[in-house]
GROMACS .gro file of C-alpha atoms in nm:
model
  258
    1UNK     CA    1  -2.959   3.754  15.701
    2UNK     CA    2  -2.878   3.687  16.083
    3UNK     CA    3  -3.262   3.712  16.141
    4UNK     CA    4  -3.344   3.459  15.881
    5UNK     CA    5  -3.099   3.203  15.963
    6UNK     CA    6  -3.128   3.226  16.343
    7UNK     CA    7  -3.551   3.194  16.253
    8UNK     CA    8  -3.458   2.911  16.053
    9UNK     CA    9  -3.254   2.696  16.303
   10UNK     CA   10  -3.511   2.810  16.604
   11UNK     CA   11  -3.774   2.671  16.393
   12UNK     CA   12  -3.603   2.322  16.333
   13UNK     CA   13  -3.492   2.284  16.665
   14UNK     CA   14  -3.266   1.994  16.600
   15UNK     CA   15  -3.013   2.044  16.895
   16UNK     CA   16  -3.259   2.099  17.196
   17UNK     CA   17  -3.441   2.387  17.343
   18UNK     CA   18  -3.150   2.542  17.493
   19UNK     CA   19  -2.953   2.568  17.151
   20UNK     CA   20  -3.267   2.674  16.993
   21UNK     CA   21  -3.333   2.954  17.217
   22UNK     CA   22  -2.988   3.072  17.160
   23UNK     CA   23  -3.104   3.093  16.774
   24UNK     CA   24  -3.387   3.272  16.884
   25UNK     CA   25  -3.190   3.521  17.098
   26UNK     CA   26  -2.959   3.582  16.755
   27UNK     CA   27  -3.259   3.626  16.557
   28UNK     CA   28  -3.394   3.906  16.728
   29UNK     CA   29  -3.032   4.043  16.801
   30UNK     CA   30  -3.009   4.078  16.405
   31UNK     CA   31  -3.336   4.233  16.379
   32UNK     CA   32  -3.202   4.502  16.638
   33UNK     CA   33  -2.905   4.542  16.428
   34UNK     CA   34  -3.085   4.571  16.101
   35UNK     CA   35  -3.334   4.825  16.202
   36UNK     CA   36  -3.075   5.020  16.404
   37UNK     CA   37  -2.868   5.071  16.091
   38UNK     CA   38  -3.181   5.170  15.885
   39UNK     CA   39  -3.283   5.432  16.161
   40UNK     CA   40  -2.920   5.554  16.152
   41UNK     CA   41  -2.883   5.597  15.786
   42UNK     CA   42  -3.218   5.770  15.780
   43UNK     CA   43  -3.158   6.016  16.077
   44UNK     CA   44  -2.803   6.035  16.159
   45UNK     CA   45  -2.671   6.070  16.529
   46UNK     CA   46  -2.975   6.147  16.780
   47UNK     CA   47  -3.071   6.500  16.820
   48UNK     CA   48  -3.208   6.648  17.139
   49UNK     CA   49  -3.517   6.832  17.006
   50UNK     CA   50  -3.899   6.773  16.983
   51UNK     CA   51  -3.889   6.755  16.610
   52UNK     CA   52  -3.649   6.480  16.612
   53UNK     CA   53  -3.825   6.266  16.885
   54UNK     CA   54  -4.165   6.316  16.646
   55UNK     CA   55  -3.998   6.177  16.348
   56UNK     CA   56  -3.863   5.877  16.528
   57UNK     CA   57  -4.207   5.840  16.709
   58UNK     CA   58  -4.396   5.806  16.369
   59UNK     CA   59  -4.126   5.571  16.200
   60UNK     CA   60  -4.250   5.202  16.173
   61UNK     CA   61  -3.874   5.099  16.182
   62UNK     CA   62  -3.843   5.242  16.509
   63UNK     CA   63  -4.191   5.100  16.620
   64UNK     CA   64  -4.042   4.754  16.493
   65UNK     CA   65  -3.709   4.817  16.692
   66UNK     CA   66  -3.887   4.880  16.993
   67UNK     CA   67  -4.108   4.566  16.947
   68UNK     CA   68  -3.796   4.369  16.857
   69UNK     CA   69  -3.635   4.473  17.170
   70UNK     CA   70  -3.948   4.362  17.400
   71UNK     CA   71  -3.970   4.045  17.226
   72UNK     CA   72  -3.604   3.971  17.296
   73UNK     CA   73  -3.656   4.034  17.674
   74UNK     CA   74  -3.965   3.786  17.682
   75UNK     CA   75  -3.986   3.425  17.702
   76UNK     CA   76  -3.932   3.278  17.325
   77UNK     CA   77  -4.267   3.272  17.132
   78UNK     CA   78  -4.198   3.178  16.771
   79UNK     CA   79  -4.513   3.317  16.608
   80UNK     CA   80  -4.351   3.666  16.694
   81UNK     CA   81  -4.074   3.593  16.424
   82UNK     CA   82  -4.283   3.544  16.119
   83UNK     CA   83  -4.332   3.933  16.033
   84UNK     CA   84  -3.968   4.019  16.102
   85UNK     CA   85  -3.826   3.719  15.882
   86UNK     CA   86  -4.067   3.837  15.606
   87UNK     CA   87  -3.955   4.180  15.627
   88UNK     CA   88  -3.579   4.094  15.665
   89UNK     CA   89  -3.617   3.812  15.339
   90UNK     CA   90  -3.715   4.105  15.136
   91UNK     CA   91  -3.453   4.343  15.274
   92UNK     CA   92  -3.187   4.073  15.197
   93UNK     CA   93  -3.334   4.035  14.840
   94UNK     CA   94  -3.321   4.415  14.781
   95UNK     CA   95  -2.949   4.439  14.912
   96UNK     CA   96  -2.837   4.150  14.702
   97UNK     CA   97  -2.988   4.278  14.399
   98UNK     CA   98  -2.898   4.655  14.436
   99UNK     CA   99  -2.572   4.625  14.615
  100UNK     CA  100  -2.395   4.272  14.644
  101UNK     CA  101  -2.457   4.161  14.270
  102UNK     CA  102  -2.356   4.514  14.104
  103UNK     CA  103  -2.052   4.522  14.315
  104UNK     CA  104  -1.940   4.161  14.174
  105UNK     CA  105  -2.072   4.228  13.831
  106UNK     CA  106  -2.065   4.633  13.772
  107UNK     CA  107  -2.246   4.610  13.418
  108UNK     CA  108  -2.566   4.427  13.552
  109UNK     CA  109  -2.770   4.726  13.651
  110UNK     CA  110  -2.684   4.903  13.317
  111UNK     CA  111  -2.777   4.578  13.156
  112UNK     CA  112  -3.095   4.528  13.308
  113UNK     CA  113  -3.222   4.874  13.250
  114UNK     CA  114  -3.167   4.811  12.874
  115UNK     CA  115  -3.351   4.492  12.864
  116UNK     CA  116  -3.639   4.680  13.047
  117UNK     CA  117  -3.628   4.995  12.835
  118UNK     CA  118  -3.649   4.710  12.505
  119UNK     CA  119  -3.956   4.541  12.708
  120UNK     CA  120  -4.139   4.862  12.726
  121UNK     CA  121  -4.079   4.929  12.357
  122UNK     CA  122  -4.171   4.578  12.270
  123UNK     CA  123  -3.855   4.514  12.070
  124UNK     CA  124  -3.616   4.255  12.291
  125UNK     CA  125  -3.284   4.239  12.100
  126UNK     CA  126  -3.047   4.142  12.384
  127UNK     CA  127  -3.041   3.876  12.639
  128UNK     CA  128  -2.923   3.898  12.989
  129UNK     CA  129  -2.626   3.737  13.148
  130UNK     CA  130  -2.636   3.480  13.434
  131UNK     CA  131  -2.597   3.760  13.693
  132UNK     CA  132  -2.854   3.971  13.506
  133UNK     CA  133  -3.106   3.719  13.513
  134UNK     CA  134  -3.078   3.628  13.883
  135UNK     CA  135  -3.094   4.012  13.967
  136UNK     CA  136  -3.404   4.045  13.726
  137UNK     CA  137  -3.604   3.771  13.888
  138UNK     CA  138  -3.509   3.886  14.236
  139UNK     CA  139  -3.637   4.220  14.141
  140UNK     CA  140  -3.938   4.060  13.943
  141UNK     CA  141  -4.009   3.831  14.254
  142UNK     CA  142  -4.002   4.121  14.514
  143UNK     CA  143  -4.225   4.363  14.320
  144UNK     CA  144  -4.483   4.094  14.277
  145UNK     CA  145  -4.487   3.930  14.634
  146UNK     CA  146  -4.409   4.258  14.855
  147UNK     CA  147  -4.746   4.398  14.877
  148UNK     CA  148  -4.959   4.053  14.942
  149UNK     CA  149  -4.667   3.955  15.181
  150UNK     CA  150  -4.727   4.278  15.363
  151UNK     CA  151  -5.096   4.229  15.380
  152UNK     CA  152  -5.067   3.864  15.519
  153UNK     CA  153  -4.817   4.005  15.774
  154UNK     CA  154  -5.074   4.235  15.899
  155UNK     CA  155  -5.332   3.982  15.934
  156UNK     CA  156  -5.097   3.773  16.120
  157UNK     CA  157  -4.964   4.064  16.365
  158UNK     CA  158  -5.319   4.096  16.454
  159UNK     CA  159  -5.506   3.749  16.449
  160UNK     CA  160  -5.206   3.504  16.564
  161UNK     CA  161  -4.974   3.714  16.764
  162UNK     CA  162  -5.240   3.919  16.916
  163UNK     CA  163  -5.431   3.597  17.030
  164UNK     CA  164  -5.160   3.395  17.138
  165UNK     CA  165  -5.062   3.690  17.364
  166UNK     CA  166  -5.394   3.720  17.513
  167UNK     CA  167  -5.420   3.337  17.565
  168UNK     CA  168  -5.090   3.337  17.709
  169UNK     CA  169  -5.141   3.596  17.939
  170UNK     CA  170  -5.471   3.438  18.062
  171UNK     CA  171  -5.281   3.119  18.131
  172UNK     CA  172  -5.005   3.303  18.290
  173UNK     CA  173  -4.745   3.160  18.024
  174UNK     CA  174  -4.689   3.510  17.907
  175UNK     CA  175  -4.597   3.837  18.107
  176UNK     CA  176  -4.921   4.041  18.203
  177UNK     CA  177  -4.697   4.318  18.020
  178UNK     CA  178  -4.703   4.185  17.708
  179UNK     CA  179  -5.076   4.237  17.586
  180UNK     CA  180  -5.083   4.630  17.682
  181UNK     CA  181  -4.711   4.673  17.506
  182UNK     CA  182  -4.831   4.504  17.198
  183UNK     CA  183  -5.171   4.649  17.172
  184UNK     CA  184  -5.002   4.979  17.192
  185UNK     CA  185  -4.783   4.870  16.911
  186UNK     CA  186  -5.097   4.788  16.723
  187UNK     CA  187  -5.249   5.092  16.818
  188UNK     CA  188  -4.966   5.268  16.613
  189UNK     CA  189  -4.993   5.049  16.340
  190UNK     CA  190  -5.353   5.123  16.315
  191UNK     CA  191  -5.295   5.477  16.315
  192UNK     CA  192  -5.015   5.477  16.060
  193UNK     CA  193  -5.042   5.187  15.837
  194UNK     CA  194  -5.303   5.133  15.575
  195UNK     CA  195  -5.209   4.789  15.562
  196UNK     CA  196  -5.291   4.731  15.932
  197UNK     CA  197  -5.632   4.867  15.909
  198UNK     CA  198  -5.697   4.653  15.630
  199UNK     CA  199  -5.603   4.347  15.809
  200UNK     CA  200  -5.818   4.434  16.114
  201UNK     CA  201  -6.131   4.466  15.865
  202UNK     CA  202  -6.011   4.115  15.718
  203UNK     CA  203  -6.019   3.976  16.069
  204UNK     CA  204  -6.334   4.143  16.156
  205UNK     CA  205  -6.503   4.006  15.842
  206UNK     CA  206  -6.385   3.667  15.890
  207UNK     CA  207  -6.484   3.666  16.251
  208UNK     CA  208  -6.827   3.835  16.193
  209UNK     CA  209  -6.877   3.545  15.929
  210UNK     CA  210  -6.788   3.275  16.183
  211UNK     CA  211  -6.966   3.406  16.503
  212UNK     CA  212  -7.297   3.651  16.392
  213UNK     CA  213  -7.604   3.576  16.226
  214UNK     CA  214  -7.706   3.483  15.970
  215UNK     CA  215  -7.381   3.310  15.862
  216UNK     CA  216  -7.279   3.182  16.195
  217UNK     CA  217  -7.344   2.796  16.265
  218UNK     CA  218  -7.614   2.728  16.470
  219UNK     CA  219  -7.383   2.526  16.716
  220UNK     CA  220  -7.211   2.867  16.806
  221UNK     CA  221  -7.355   2.959  17.154
  222UNK     CA  222  -7.541   3.297  17.211
  223UNK     CA  223  -7.295   3.396  17.483
  224UNK     CA  224  -6.982   3.362  17.237
  225UNK     CA  225  -7.166   3.582  16.983
  226UNK     CA  226  -7.268   3.811  17.253
  227UNK     CA  227  -6.939   3.857  17.366
  228UNK     CA  228  -6.766   3.893  17.046
  229UNK     CA  229  -7.020   4.152  16.944
  230UNK     CA  230  -6.932   4.349  17.279
  231UNK     CA  231  -6.540   4.321  17.222
  232UNK     CA  232  -6.572   4.398  16.849
  233UNK     CA  233  -6.795   4.729  16.895
  234UNK     CA  234  -6.527   4.822  17.154
  235UNK     CA  235  -6.243   4.787  16.927
  236UNK     CA  236  -6.420   4.963  16.651
  237UNK     CA  237  -6.494   5.258  16.906
  238UNK     CA  238  -6.096   5.246  16.985
  239UNK     CA  239  -6.019   5.242  16.608
  240UNK     CA  240  -6.262   5.552  16.571
  241UNK     CA  241  -6.081   5.728  16.849
  242UNK     CA  242  -5.752   5.657  16.701
  243UNK     CA  243  -5.833   5.792  16.333
  244UNK     CA  244  -6.011   6.101  16.469
  245UNK     CA  245  -5.948   6.207  16.830
  246UNK     CA  246  -6.086   6.560  16.755
  247UNK     CA  247  -6.443   6.432  16.719
  248UNK     CA  248  -6.420   6.223  16.999
  249UNK     CA  249  -6.315   6.506  17.246
  250UNK     CA  250  -6.625   6.701  17.085
  251UNK     CA  251  -6.861   6.436  17.190
  252UNK     CA  252  -6.721   6.422  17.550
  253UNK     CA  253  -6.748   6.788  17.578
  254UNK     CA  254  -7.073   6.891  17.773
  255UNK     CA  255  -7.326   7.043  17.532
  256UNK     CA  256  -7.406   7.439  17.629
  257UNK     CA  257  -7.769   7.438  17.789
  258UNK     CA  258  -8.037   7.623  17.631
   0.00000   0.00000   0.00000
C-alpha cells in the first residue's frame, strides 16, 4: 500500500520536485519492505549454504527486491515504478480479500464458498452480504486481470524501461551501470519467466513489422533496418544461449580432426 500511494503522489507531483522525490523514495522503500516480508515468510531466517543461496537466486521476489534497491539508489525514473505498482495492487487486493475482510467479517469466506458451489451446480439460492459481494468482486477481478496484467508488465519491462535506460545512458542522464544491471535482470527473467519470453516475442514482432520489409514503410532508412536486424539477431543468439547453454558450449568446442 505504501508503494501504491507513494507512486500516486509522485506521479501527480503537486508539491514540487523535492517533495515528489520524497514520495518516489517512499514508494520503493515500500516495495523493499513488501518483498522482504514475502521472502522471509517463504524461506525463514538466512542460511549459510549453497542450496539456500540457489533457491534465493531463482526466486523472482529476490530478483525484484534487488531491482527495487537498485532503482532506489538511482536518479528517479518514473517508468520503473509501473511494474512494482501493478504487482503491489494485486497484492493489496489479495491481502484485503483473504485477510482483512475475513478478520472483520468472519463468515465471509464460508459464504463465498457456498455461493460458488451453488453457481457450479447451477442452483443459486442464497445471496451475498455487502462484504461478501465486495470480496467476491475483488477475487473475480483479480482472477480476470492478473494474467493480462503480467503480460503487459513484461512488455513494459522489455520495451519501455529497457529503451529508457539505454537512451538515458547514451545521453548521460542515467549512470552507465544501469544498462548492464538491468539487462542482467532481464536475462534472469528470460530464463525463468515464460511471460518475459512472450514479451520479447511481442516486442520483436512489433519491431519486425515496423522496421523490416515487406511490412516496413518505404520511409524507413536502410541503415535503420540493417542496424535493427543486427541487434535483433545478436539478442536472439543471447536468448538461445540462455535457454540452452550446453548446446552453445558444444558448438564452441573444436571438432576432432579426421
